[in-house]
PDB file of C-alpha atoms in Angstrom:
ATOM      1  CA  MET I 550     -40.215  34.853 -22.866  1.00  0.00           C
ATOM      2  CA  ALA I 551     -42.281  34.722 -19.707  1.00  0.00           C
ATOM      3  CA  GLU I 552     -42.427  30.917 -19.886  1.00  0.00           C
ATOM      4  CA  ALA I 553     -38.643  30.718 -20.239  1.00  0.00           C
ATOM      5  CA  GLN I 554     -38.146  32.932 -17.201  1.00  0.00           C
ATOM      6  CA  SER I 555     -40.647  30.851 -15.253  1.00  0.00           C
ATOM      7  CA  GLY I 556     -38.806  27.637 -16.148  1.00  0.00           C
ATOM      8  CA  THR I 557     -35.483  29.157 -15.139  1.00  0.00           C
ATOM      9  CA  GLY I 558     -36.960  30.271 -11.849  1.00  0.00           C
ATOM     10  CA  GLN I 559     -38.208  26.759 -11.110  1.00  0.00           C
ATOM     11  CA  LEU I 560     -34.790  25.285 -11.871  1.00  0.00           C
ATOM     12  CA  GLN I 561     -33.177  27.871  -9.649  1.00  0.00           C
ATOM     13  CA  GLU I 562     -35.439  26.902  -6.785  1.00  0.00           C
ATOM     14  CA  GLN I 563     -34.550  23.245  -7.289  1.00  0.00           C
ATOM     15  CA  LYS I 564     -30.832  24.037  -7.133  1.00  0.00           C
ATOM     16  CA  LYS I 565     -31.394  25.872  -3.874  1.00  0.00           C
ATOM     17  CA  GLY I 566     -31.791  22.490  -2.222  1.00  0.00           C
ATOM     18  CA  LEU I 567     -28.193  21.628  -3.143  1.00  0.00           C
ATOM     19  CA  LEU I 568     -26.982  24.848  -1.560  1.00  0.00           C
ATOM     20  CA  ILE I 569     -29.032  24.210   1.571  1.00  0.00           C
ATOM     21  CA  ALA I 570     -27.229  20.885   2.046  1.00  0.00           C
ATOM     22  CA  VAL I 571     -23.851  22.595   1.658  1.00  0.00           C
ATOM     23  CA  SER I 572     -24.865  25.329   4.088  1.00  0.00           C
ATOM     24  CA  ALA I 573     -25.984  22.809   6.712  1.00  0.00           C
ATOM     25  CA  SER I 574     -22.717  20.890   6.475  1.00  0.00           C
ATOM     26  CA  VAL I 575     -20.623  24.057   6.773  1.00  0.00           C
ATOM     27  CA  ASP I 576     -22.601  25.103   9.855  1.00  0.00           C
ATOM     28  CA  LYS I 577     -21.903  21.747  11.525  1.00  0.00           C
ATOM     29  CA  ILE I 578     -18.184  22.018  10.832  1.00  0.00           C
ATOM     30  CA  ILE I 579     -18.027  25.561  12.190  1.00  0.00           C
ATOM     31  CA  SER I 580     -19.920  24.420  15.266  1.00  0.00           C
ATOM     32  CA  HIS I 581     -17.304  21.709  15.784  1.00  0.00           C
ATOM     33  CA  PHE I 582     -14.545  24.320  15.889  1.00  0.00           C
ATOM     34  CA  GLY I 583     -16.640  26.552  18.148  1.00  0.00           C
ATOM     35  CA  ALA I 584     -15.687  24.423  21.157  1.00  0.00           C
ATOM     36  CA  ALA I 585     -12.051  25.627  20.968  1.00  0.00           C
ATOM     37  CA  ARG I 586     -10.941  28.266  23.478  1.00  0.00           C
ATOM     38  CA  ASN I 587      -7.613  29.113  21.860  1.00  0.00           C
ATOM     39  CA  LEU I 588      -5.642  28.585  18.674  1.00  0.00           C
ATOM     40  CA  VAL I 589      -3.995  25.419  19.958  1.00  0.00           C
ATOM     41  CA  GLN I 590      -7.323  23.758  20.651  1.00  0.00           C
ATOM     42  CA  LYS I 591      -8.657  24.946  17.310  1.00  0.00           C
ATOM     43  CA  ALA I 592      -5.689  23.360  15.529  1.00  0.00           C
ATOM     44  CA  GLN I 593      -6.260  20.117  17.431  1.00  0.00           C
ATOM     45  CA  LEU I 594      -9.931  20.088  16.488  1.00  0.00           C
ATOM     46  CA  GLY I 595      -8.952  20.344  12.818  1.00  0.00           C
ATOM     47  CA  ASP I 596      -6.550  17.395  12.965  1.00  0.00           C
ATOM     48  CA  SER I 597      -8.282  14.132  12.111  1.00  0.00           C
ATOM     49  CA  ARG I 598      -5.625  12.132  13.976  1.00  0.00           C
ATOM     50  CA  LEU I 599      -6.169  14.042  17.219  1.00  0.00           C
ATOM     51  CA  SER I 600      -9.878  14.638  16.688  1.00  0.00           C
ATOM     52  CA  PRO I 601     -11.420  11.926  14.475  1.00  0.00           C
ATOM     53  CA  ASP I 602     -14.794  13.640  14.820  1.00  0.00           C
ATOM     54  CA  VAL I 603     -13.775  16.285  12.308  1.00  0.00           C
ATOM     55  CA  GLY I 604     -12.940  13.596   9.752  1.00  0.00           C
ATOM     56  CA  HIS I 605     -16.276  11.884  10.267  1.00  0.00           C
ATOM     57  CA  LEU I 606     -18.065  15.227  10.103  1.00  0.00           C
ATOM     58  CA  VAL I 607     -16.477  16.276   6.809  1.00  0.00           C
ATOM     59  CA  LEU I 608     -16.931  12.887   5.171  1.00  0.00           C
ATOM     60  CA  THR I 609     -20.545  12.413   6.249  1.00  0.00           C
ATOM     61  CA  THR I 610     -21.856  15.945   5.638  1.00  0.00           C
ATOM     62  CA  LEU I 611     -19.702  18.177   3.440  1.00  0.00           C
ATOM     63  CA  CYS I 612     -18.363  15.565   1.007  1.00  0.00           C
ATOM     64  CA  PRO I 613     -21.790  14.093   0.131  1.00  0.00           C
ATOM     65  CA  ALA I 614     -23.248  17.590  -0.291  1.00  0.00           C
ATOM     66  CA  LEU I 615     -20.451  18.675  -2.646  1.00  0.00           C
ATOM     67  CA  HIS I 616     -20.563  15.348  -4.488  1.00  0.00           C
ATOM     68  CA  ALA I 617     -24.271  15.826  -5.191  1.00  0.00           C
ATOM     69  CA  LEU I 618     -23.689  19.401  -6.307  1.00  0.00           C
ATOM     70  CA  VAL I 619     -20.865  18.509  -8.725  1.00  0.00           C
ATOM     71  CA  ALA I 620     -22.853  15.527 -10.055  1.00  0.00           C
ATOM     72  CA  ASP I 621     -25.978  17.602 -10.736  1.00  0.00           C
ATOM     73  CA  GLY I 622     -26.665  17.804 -14.461  1.00  0.00           C
ATOM     74  CA  LEU I 623     -23.516  15.874 -15.349  1.00  0.00           C
ATOM     75  CA  LYS I 624     -23.615  14.202 -18.756  1.00  0.00           C
ATOM     76  CA  PRO I 625     -23.679  10.406 -18.423  1.00  0.00           C
ATOM     77  CA  PHE I 626     -20.625   9.922 -20.655  1.00  0.00           C
ATOM     78  CA  ARG I 627     -17.727  11.926 -21.984  1.00  0.00           C
ATOM     79  CA  LYS I 628     -15.542  11.271 -25.025  1.00  0.00           C
ATOM     80  CA  ASP I 629     -12.313   9.365 -24.549  1.00  0.00           C
ATOM     81  CA  LEU I 630      -9.490   8.868 -27.054  1.00  0.00           C
ATOM     82  CA  ILE I 631      -8.847   5.266 -25.983  1.00  0.00           C
ATOM     83  CA  THR I 632     -12.205   3.759 -25.063  1.00  0.00           C
ATOM     84  CA  GLY I 633     -14.375   6.094 -27.131  1.00  0.00           C
ATOM     85  CA  GLN I 634     -16.390   7.234 -24.130  1.00  0.00           C
ATOM     86  CA  ARG I 635     -16.131   7.138 -20.352  1.00  0.00           C
ATOM     87  CA  ARG I 636     -18.796   7.277 -17.692  1.00  0.00           C
ATOM     88  CA  SER I 637     -18.833  10.691 -16.063  1.00  0.00           C
ATOM     89  CA  SER I 638     -18.532  11.251 -12.325  1.00  0.00           C
ATOM     90  CA  PRO I 639     -17.488  14.090 -10.021  1.00  0.00           C
ATOM     91  CA  TRP I 640     -13.978  12.641 -10.034  1.00  0.00           C
ATOM     92  CA  SER I 641     -13.870  12.943 -13.835  1.00  0.00           C
ATOM     93  CA  VAL I 642     -14.739  16.622 -13.352  1.00  0.00           C
ATOM     94  CA  VAL I 643     -11.685  16.916 -11.110  1.00  0.00           C
ATOM     95  CA  GLU I 644      -9.521  15.222 -13.741  1.00  0.00           C
ATOM     96  CA  ALA I 645     -10.747  17.552 -16.480  1.00  0.00           C
ATOM     97  CA  SER I 646     -10.529  20.726 -14.390  1.00  0.00           C
ATOM     98  CA  VAL I 647      -6.907  20.331 -13.313  1.00  0.00           C
ATOM     99  CA  LYS I 648      -4.753  21.802 -16.071  1.00  0.00           C
ATOM    100  CA  PRO I 649      -1.106  22.859 -16.147  1.00  0.00           C
ATOM    101  CA  GLY I 650      -0.716  26.493 -15.193  1.00  0.00           C
ATOM    102  CA  SER I 651       0.644  28.790 -12.538  1.00  0.00           C
ATOM    103  CA  SER I 652      -2.725  29.387 -10.887  1.00  0.00           C
ATOM    104  CA  THR I 653      -3.668  25.720 -10.631  1.00  0.00           C
ATOM    105  CA  ARG I 654      -0.258  24.115 -10.091  1.00  0.00           C
ATOM    106  CA  SER I 655      -1.077  23.309  -6.476  1.00  0.00           C
ATOM    107  CA  LEU I 656      -4.373  21.760  -7.587  1.00  0.00           C
ATOM    108  CA  GLY I 657      -2.487  19.580 -10.043  1.00  0.00           C
ATOM    109  CA  THR I 658      -0.122  18.485  -7.295  1.00  0.00           C
ATOM    110  CA  LEU I 659      -3.036  17.528  -5.066  1.00  0.00           C
ATOM    111  CA  TYR I 660      -4.699  15.653  -7.926  1.00  0.00           C
ATOM    112  CA  SER I 661      -1.518  13.657  -8.556  1.00  0.00           C
ATOM    113  CA  GLN I 662      -1.186  12.882  -4.860  1.00  0.00           C
ATOM    114  CA  VAL I 663      -4.740  11.557  -4.610  1.00  0.00           C
ATOM    115  CA  SER I 664      -4.407   9.565  -7.841  1.00  0.00           C
ATOM    116  CA  ARG I 665      -1.411   7.681  -6.421  1.00  0.00           C
ATOM    117  CA  LEU I 666      -3.302   6.520  -3.329  1.00  0.00           C
ATOM    118  CA  ALA I 667      -3.821   2.842  -4.148  1.00  0.00           C
ATOM    119  CA  PRO I 668      -6.356   2.094  -1.366  1.00  0.00           C
ATOM    120  CA  LEU I 669      -8.797   4.543  -2.977  1.00  0.00           C
ATOM    121  CA  SER I 670     -10.302   2.205  -5.538  1.00  0.00           C
ATOM    122  CA  SER I 671     -13.562   4.025  -6.315  1.00  0.00           C
ATOM    123  CA  SER I 672     -14.078   7.390  -7.989  1.00  0.00           C
ATOM    124  CA  ARG I 673     -16.242   8.519  -5.078  1.00  0.00           C
ATOM    125  CA  SER I 674     -13.547   7.846  -2.481  1.00  0.00           C
ATOM    126  CA  ARG I 675     -10.985   9.695  -4.627  1.00  0.00           C
ATOM    127  CA  PHE I 676     -13.320  12.680  -4.916  1.00  0.00           C
ATOM    128  CA  HIS I 677     -13.758  12.699  -1.135  1.00  0.00           C
ATOM    129  CA  ALA I 678      -9.992  12.596  -0.640  1.00  0.00           C
ATOM    130  CA  PHE I 679      -9.616  15.494  -3.078  1.00  0.00           C
ATOM    131  CA  ILE I 680     -12.070  17.556  -1.014  1.00  0.00           C
ATOM    132  CA  LEU I 681     -10.088  16.742   2.139  1.00  0.00           C
ATOM    133  CA  GLY I 682      -6.928  17.906   0.400  1.00  0.00           C
ATOM    134  CA  LEU I 683      -8.603  21.143  -0.698  1.00  0.00           C
ATOM    135  CA  LEU I 684      -9.543  21.829   2.917  1.00  0.00           C
ATOM    136  CA  ASN I 685      -5.987  21.118   4.061  1.00  0.00           C
ATOM    137  CA  THR I 686      -4.544  23.565   1.526  1.00  0.00           C
ATOM    138  CA  LYS I 687      -7.360  26.141   1.867  1.00  0.00           C
ATOM    139  CA  GLN I 688      -8.197  25.819  -1.838  1.00  0.00           C
ATOM    140  CA  LEU I 689     -11.779  24.582  -1.739  1.00  0.00           C
ATOM    141  CA  GLU I 690     -13.197  27.951  -2.720  1.00  0.00           C
ATOM    142  CA  LEU I 691     -10.460  28.381  -5.353  1.00  0.00           C
ATOM    143  CA  TRP I 692     -11.268  25.118  -7.104  1.00  0.00           C
ATOM    144  CA  PHE I 693     -14.985  25.831  -7.353  1.00  0.00           C
ATOM    145  CA  SER I 694     -14.277  29.350  -8.572  1.00  0.00           C
ATOM    146  CA  SER I 695     -11.922  28.136 -11.303  1.00  0.00           C
ATOM    147  CA  LEU I 696     -14.401  25.440 -12.312  1.00  0.00           C
ATOM    148  CA  GLN I 697     -17.220  27.933 -12.783  1.00  0.00           C
ATOM    149  CA  GLU I 698     -15.033  30.232 -14.867  1.00  0.00           C
ATOM    150  CA  ASP I 699     -14.220  27.537 -17.446  1.00  0.00           C
ATOM    151  CA  ALA I 700     -17.161  27.857 -19.842  1.00  0.00           C
ATOM    152  CA  GLY I 701     -15.743  25.380 -22.363  1.00  0.00           C
ATOM    153  CA  LEU I 702     -15.293  22.674 -19.743  1.00  0.00           C
ATOM    154  CA  LEU I 703     -18.790  23.200 -18.350  1.00  0.00           C
ATOM    155  CA  SER I 704     -20.397  22.876 -21.794  1.00  0.00           C
ATOM    156  CA  LEU I 705     -18.384  19.701 -22.392  1.00  0.00           C
ATOM    157  CA  LEU I 706     -19.294  18.008 -19.107  1.00  0.00           C
ATOM    158  CA  TYR I 707     -22.716  19.358 -18.129  1.00  0.00           C
ATOM    159  CA  LEU I 708     -26.219  19.534 -19.484  1.00  0.00           C
ATOM    160  CA  PRO I 709     -27.822  22.991 -19.763  1.00  0.00           C
ATOM    161  CA  THR I 710     -29.960  22.235 -16.705  1.00  0.00           C
ATOM    162  CA  GLY I 711     -27.008  21.410 -14.442  1.00  0.00           C
ATOM    163  CA  PHE I 712     -26.116  23.547 -11.446  1.00  0.00           C
ATOM    164  CA  PHE I 713     -22.880  24.920 -12.904  1.00  0.00           C
ATOM    165  CA  SER I 714     -24.456  25.533 -16.316  1.00  0.00           C
ATOM    166  CA  LEU I 715     -27.207  27.607 -14.727  1.00  0.00           C
ATOM    167  CA  ALA I 716     -24.725  29.393 -12.473  1.00  0.00           C
ATOM    168  CA  ARG I 717     -22.650  30.253 -15.513  1.00  0.00           C
ATOM    169  CA  GLY I 718     -25.668  31.347 -17.560  1.00  0.00           C
ATOM    170  CA  GLY I 719     -28.990  32.686 -16.355  1.00  0.00           C
ATOM    171  CA  CYS I 720     -28.558  32.237 -12.581  1.00  0.00           C
ATOM    172  CA  PRO I 721     -25.220  33.765 -11.557  1.00  0.00           C
ATOM    173  CA  SER I 722     -26.544  34.151  -8.022  1.00  0.00           C
ATOM    174  CA  LEU I 723     -26.091  30.396  -7.546  1.00  0.00           C
ATOM    175  CA  SER I 724     -22.361  30.734  -8.093  1.00  0.00           C
ATOM    176  CA  THR I 725     -22.084  33.709  -5.770  1.00  0.00           C
ATOM    177  CA  GLU I 726     -24.022  31.992  -3.003  1.00  0.00           C
ATOM    178  CA  LEU I 727     -21.926  28.819  -3.246  1.00  0.00           C
ATOM    179  CA  LEU I 728     -18.654  30.713  -2.895  1.00  0.00           C
ATOM    180  CA  LEU I 729     -20.025  32.678   0.054  1.00  0.00           C
ATOM    181  CA  LEU I 730     -21.014  29.442   1.779  1.00  0.00           C
ATOM    182  CA  LEU I 731     -17.525  27.983   1.346  1.00  0.00           C
ATOM    183  CA  GLN I 732     -15.616  31.081   2.489  1.00  0.00           C
ATOM    184  CA  PRO I 733     -15.750  30.329   6.259  1.00  0.00           C
ATOM    185  CA  LEU I 734     -13.927  27.045   5.686  1.00  0.00           C
ATOM    186  CA  SER I 735     -10.936  28.905   4.261  1.00  0.00           C
ATOM    187  CA  VAL I 736     -10.131  30.525   7.610  1.00  0.00           C
ATOM    188  CA  LEU I 737     -10.100  27.201   9.456  1.00  0.00           C
ATOM    189  CA  THR I 738      -7.005  25.021   9.730  1.00  0.00           C
ATOM    190  CA  PHE I 739      -7.432  21.401   8.685  1.00  0.00           C
ATOM    191  CA  HIS I 740      -5.024  18.489   8.904  1.00  0.00           C
ATOM    192  CA  LEU I 741      -7.169  15.725   7.462  1.00  0.00           C
ATOM    193  CA  ASP I 742      -5.852  12.291   6.583  1.00  0.00           C
ATOM    194  CA  LEU I 743      -6.519  11.731   2.885  1.00  0.00           C
ATOM    195  CA  LEU I 744      -7.037   8.042   3.661  1.00  0.00           C
ATOM    196  CA  PHE I 745      -9.322   8.723   6.614  1.00  0.00           C
ATOM    197  CA  GLU I 746     -12.259   7.082   4.864  1.00  0.00           C
ATOM    198  CA  HIS I 747     -10.193   3.983   4.124  1.00  0.00           C
ATOM    199  CA  HIS I 748      -8.626   3.755   7.591  1.00  0.00           C
ATOM    200  CA  HIS I 749     -11.968   4.076   9.374  1.00  0.00           C
ATOM    201  CA  HIS I 750     -13.909   1.895   6.904  1.00  0.00           C
ATOM    202  CA  LEU I 751     -16.675   4.418   6.405  1.00  0.00           C
ATOM    203  CA  PRO I 752     -19.488   3.185   4.124  1.00  0.00           C
ATOM    204  CA  LEU I 753     -19.875   4.943   0.782  1.00  0.00           C
ATOM    205  CA  GLY I 754     -23.585   4.221   0.523  1.00  0.00           C
ATOM    206  CA  PRO I 755     -26.603   3.863   2.794  1.00  0.00           C
ATOM    207  CA  PRO I 756     -26.298   1.294   5.555  1.00  0.00           C
ATOM    208  CA  GLN I 757     -27.452  -2.198   4.721  1.00  0.00           C
ATOM    209  CA  ALA I 758     -30.414  -3.749   6.470  1.00  0.00           C
ATOM    210  CA  PRO I 759     -29.549  -6.406   9.055  1.00  0.00           C
ATOM    211  CA  ALA I 760     -29.845 -10.013   7.962  1.00  0.00           C
ATOM    212  CA  PRO I 761     -33.151 -11.714   8.882  1.00  0.00           C
ATOM    213  CA  PRO I 762     -33.074 -14.200  11.769  1.00  0.00           C
ATOM    214  CA  GLY I 763     -32.325 -17.801  10.939  1.00  0.00           C
ATOM    215  CA  PRO I 764     -35.034 -20.455  10.570  1.00  0.00           C
ATOM    216  CA  PRO I 765     -36.216 -22.534  13.577  1.00  0.00           C
ATOM    217  CA  PRO I 766     -34.507 -25.893  14.327  1.00  0.00           C
ATOM    218  CA  ALA I 767     -35.094 -28.524  11.700  1.00  0.00           C
ATOM    219  CA  LEU I 768     -37.560 -31.327  12.281  1.00  0.00           C
ATOM    220  CA  GLN I 769     -34.776 -33.868  12.047  1.00  0.00           C
ATOM    221  CA  GLN I 770     -32.957 -32.312  14.999  1.00  0.00           C
ATOM    222  CA  THR I 771     -36.175 -32.419  17.036  1.00  0.00           C
ATOM    223  CA  MET I 772     -36.673 -36.109  16.245  1.00  0.00           C
ATOM    224  CA  GLN I 773     -33.107 -36.904  17.249  1.00  0.00           C
ATOM    225  CA  ALA I 774     -33.617 -35.150  20.567  1.00  0.00           C
ATOM    226  CA  MET I 775     -36.807 -37.133  21.185  1.00  0.00           C
ATOM    227  CA  LEU I 776     -35.023 -40.400  20.368  1.00  0.00           C
ATOM    228  CA  HIS I 777     -32.257 -39.579  22.798  1.00  0.00           C
ATOM    229  CA  PHE I 778     -34.738 -38.684  25.532  1.00  0.00           C
ATOM    230  CA  GLY I 779     -36.788 -41.850  24.934  1.00  0.00           C
ATOM    231  CA  GLY I 780     -33.716 -44.055  25.148  1.00  0.00           C
ATOM    232  CA  ARG I 781     -32.554 -42.557  28.425  1.00  0.00           C
ATOM    233  CA  LEU I 782     -36.051 -42.773  29.926  1.00  0.00           C
ATOM    234  CA  ALA I 783     -36.406 -46.450  29.000  1.00  0.00           C
ATOM    235  CA  GLN I 784     -33.000 -47.309  30.434  1.00  0.00           C
ATOM    236  CA  SER I 785     -33.746 -45.576  33.721  1.00  0.00           C
ATOM    237  CA  LEU I 786     -37.045 -47.451  34.140  1.00  0.00           C
ATOM    238  CA  ARG I 787     -35.856 -50.894  33.074  1.00  0.00           C
ATOM    239  CA  GLY I 788     -32.560 -50.810  34.924  1.00  0.00           C
ATOM    240  CA  THR I 789     -29.746 -52.902  33.605  1.00  0.00           C
ATOM    241  CA  SER I 790     -31.792 -55.922  32.490  1.00  0.00           C
ATOM    242  CA  LYS I 791     -32.929 -56.492  28.936  1.00  0.00           C
ATOM    243  CA  GLU I 792     -36.269 -57.748  27.780  1.00  0.00           C
ATOM    244  CA  ALA I 793     -36.455 -60.706  25.511  1.00  0.00           C
ATOM    245  CA  ALA I 794     -36.821 -59.758  21.899  1.00  0.00           C
ATOM    246  CA  SER I 795     -40.096 -60.814  20.287  1.00  0.00           C
ATOM    247  CA  ASP I 796     -40.552 -62.178  16.798  1.00  0.00           C
ATOM    248  CA  PRO I 797     -41.557 -59.345  14.453  1.00  0.00           C
ATOM    249  CA  SER I 798     -43.736 -61.730  12.400  1.00  0.00           C
ATOM    250  CA  ASP I 799     -45.945 -62.498  15.430  1.00  0.00           C
ATOM    251  CA  SER I 800     -46.941 -58.888  15.935  1.00  0.00           C
ATOM    252  CA  PRO I 801     -46.776 -57.028  12.641  1.00  0.00           C
ATOM    253  CA  ASN I 802     -48.486 -53.960  14.069  1.00  0.00           C
ATOM    254  CA  LEU I 803     -45.871 -53.373  16.775  1.00  0.00           C
ATOM    255  CA  PRO I 804     -43.444 -50.475  16.371  1.00  0.00           C
ATOM    256  CA  THR I 805     -40.068 -51.050  14.813  1.00  0.00           C
ATOM    257  CA  PRO I 806     -37.624 -52.493  17.397  1.00  0.00           C
ATOM    258  CA  GLY I 807     -35.120 -49.952  18.609  1.00  0.00           C
ATOM    259  CA  SER I 808     -37.211 -46.947  17.555  1.00  0.00           C
ATOM    260  CA  TRP I 809     -37.893 -44.144  19.977  1.00  0.00           C
ATOM    261  CA  TRP I 810     -41.613 -44.951  20.008  1.00  0.00           C
ATOM    262  CA  GLU I 811     -40.935 -48.600  20.871  1.00  0.00           C
ATOM    263  CA  GLN I 812     -38.659 -47.540  23.719  1.00  0.00           C
ATOM    264  CA  LEU I 813     -41.262 -45.183  25.123  1.00  0.00           C
ATOM    265  CA  THR I 814     -43.950 -47.881  24.801  1.00  0.00           C
ATOM    266  CA  GLN I 815     -41.906 -50.435  26.720  1.00  0.00           C
ATOM    267  CA  ALA I 816     -41.006 -47.925  29.390  1.00  0.00           C
ATOM    268  CA  SER I 817     -44.611 -46.867  29.912  1.00  0.00           C
ATOM    269  CA  ARG I 818     -45.744 -50.536  30.003  1.00  0.00           C
ATOM    270  CA  VAL I 819     -43.275 -51.368  32.767  1.00  0.00           C
ATOM    271  CA  TYR I 820     -44.213 -48.313  34.765  1.00  0.00           C
ATOM    272  CA  ALA I 821     -47.992 -48.796  34.394  1.00  0.00           C
ATOM    273  CA  SER I 822     -48.091 -52.562  35.071  1.00  0.00           C
ATOM    274  CA  GLY I 823     -46.286 -52.256  38.379  1.00  0.00           C
ATOM    275  CA  GLY I 824     -44.345 -55.438  37.627  1.00  0.00           C
ATOM    276  CA  THR I 825     -40.963 -56.161  39.055  1.00  0.00           C
ATOM    277  CA  GLU I 826     -39.414 -57.471  35.899  1.00  0.00           C
ATOM    278  CA  GLY I 827     -36.325 -55.571  35.006  1.00  0.00           C
ATOM    279  CA  PHE I 828     -35.887 -53.964  38.426  1.00  0.00           C
ATOM    280  CA  PRO I 829     -33.075 -55.099  40.749  1.00  0.00           C
ATOM    281  CA  LEU I 830     -35.186 -54.511  43.913  1.00  0.00           C
ATOM    282  CA  SER I 831     -38.593 -56.016  44.587  1.00  0.00           C
ATOM    283  CA  ARG I 832     -41.497 -53.658  45.019  1.00  0.00           C
ATOM    284  CA  TRP I 833     -42.809 -53.177  48.540  1.00  0.00           C
ATOM    285  CA  ALA I 834     -46.465 -54.020  49.272  1.00  0.00           C
ATOM    286  CA  PRO I 835     -48.417 -53.749  52.563  1.00  0.00           C
ATOM    287  CA  GLY I 836     -48.834 -57.007  54.500  1.00  0.00           C
ATOM    288  CA  ARG I 837     -46.166 -58.863  52.550  1.00  0.00           C
ATOM    289  CA  HIS I 838     -43.861 -59.329  55.528  1.00  0.00           C
ATOM    290  CA  GLY I 839     -46.708 -60.697  57.704  1.00  0.00           C
ATOM    291  CA  THR I 840     -47.689 -63.309  55.160  1.00  0.00           C
ATOM    292  CA  ALA I 841     -44.123 -64.469  54.810  1.00  0.00           C
ATOM    293  CA  ALA I 842     -43.852 -64.918  58.611  1.00  0.00           C
ATOM    294  CA  GLN I 843     -47.005 -67.050  58.771  1.00  0.00           C
ATOM    295  CA  GLU I 844     -45.767 -69.295  55.983  1.00  0.00           C
ATOM    296  CA  GLY I 845     -42.494 -69.775  57.818  1.00  0.00           C
ATOM    297  CA  ALA I 846     -44.303 -70.736  61.067  1.00  0.00           C
ATOM    298  CA  GLN I 847     -46.402 -73.353  59.310  1.00  0.00           C
ATOM    299  CA  GLU I 848     -43.329 -75.014  57.867  1.00  0.00           C
ATOM    300  CA  ARG I 849     -41.689 -75.420  61.302  1.00  0.00           C
ATOM    301  CA  PRO I 850     -42.377 -78.792  63.036  1.00  0.00           C
TER     302      PRO I 850
END
């Protein structure tokens, strides 16, 4: 008996973490409305079209916290008349919990409205839209209360260690605390776009890591750049003239004609030898003009 109570106490402490996340999200939403000075400003702060921050706040804090709470202890599959079994999700809990009746007619209407929203292709996005609709109609607390009161549905969908199973059985304080945490949201006025997540392209999961930087330039591109540079350098040093082509058989060890190395070799040979071949203007040397004058004087009679 003592061991059973100890195990239940440990489970209860684990479920407290789910309630802490809900409490933190509710506090952030209340803080958002705290900036209003009158009822008009408070209504504007609750409208996701006029104040997109409230939509981001609900979808990034409250919806994930409630999704984790509803998914806790959920059986992996549930029986289905057509496919035999279906994978369970918080949205399947919504589908199973909405039944015809006077007390839940508005919940059924909201469920039908969300189900007809074609852009919501995933069960998670539909569950988020359902939570937004519950806030708009001030029925968030009502839905969780009706869900916890349906013992047959809880036994069908949840394992004995799930949050709602424990709240229904040995830990009723979990249910009471959850409803107390959600009560402040019922006095706030929300006008949230059910397709807010779709319109603003909010990610459903954790952000992806940025792509790694691309590789350095390929070796082939580097060689092409060197060839281009060698060709331009050779042309600038040789001018417009062309050197006579040599027979490849006479010098088998010479570079391949037309290659970038051959062009650089020829260019460096012209520059280092100081020759005038290939240049339109003769090179200037000291004393050259004096020698030419003496030769001209000797030739005169």
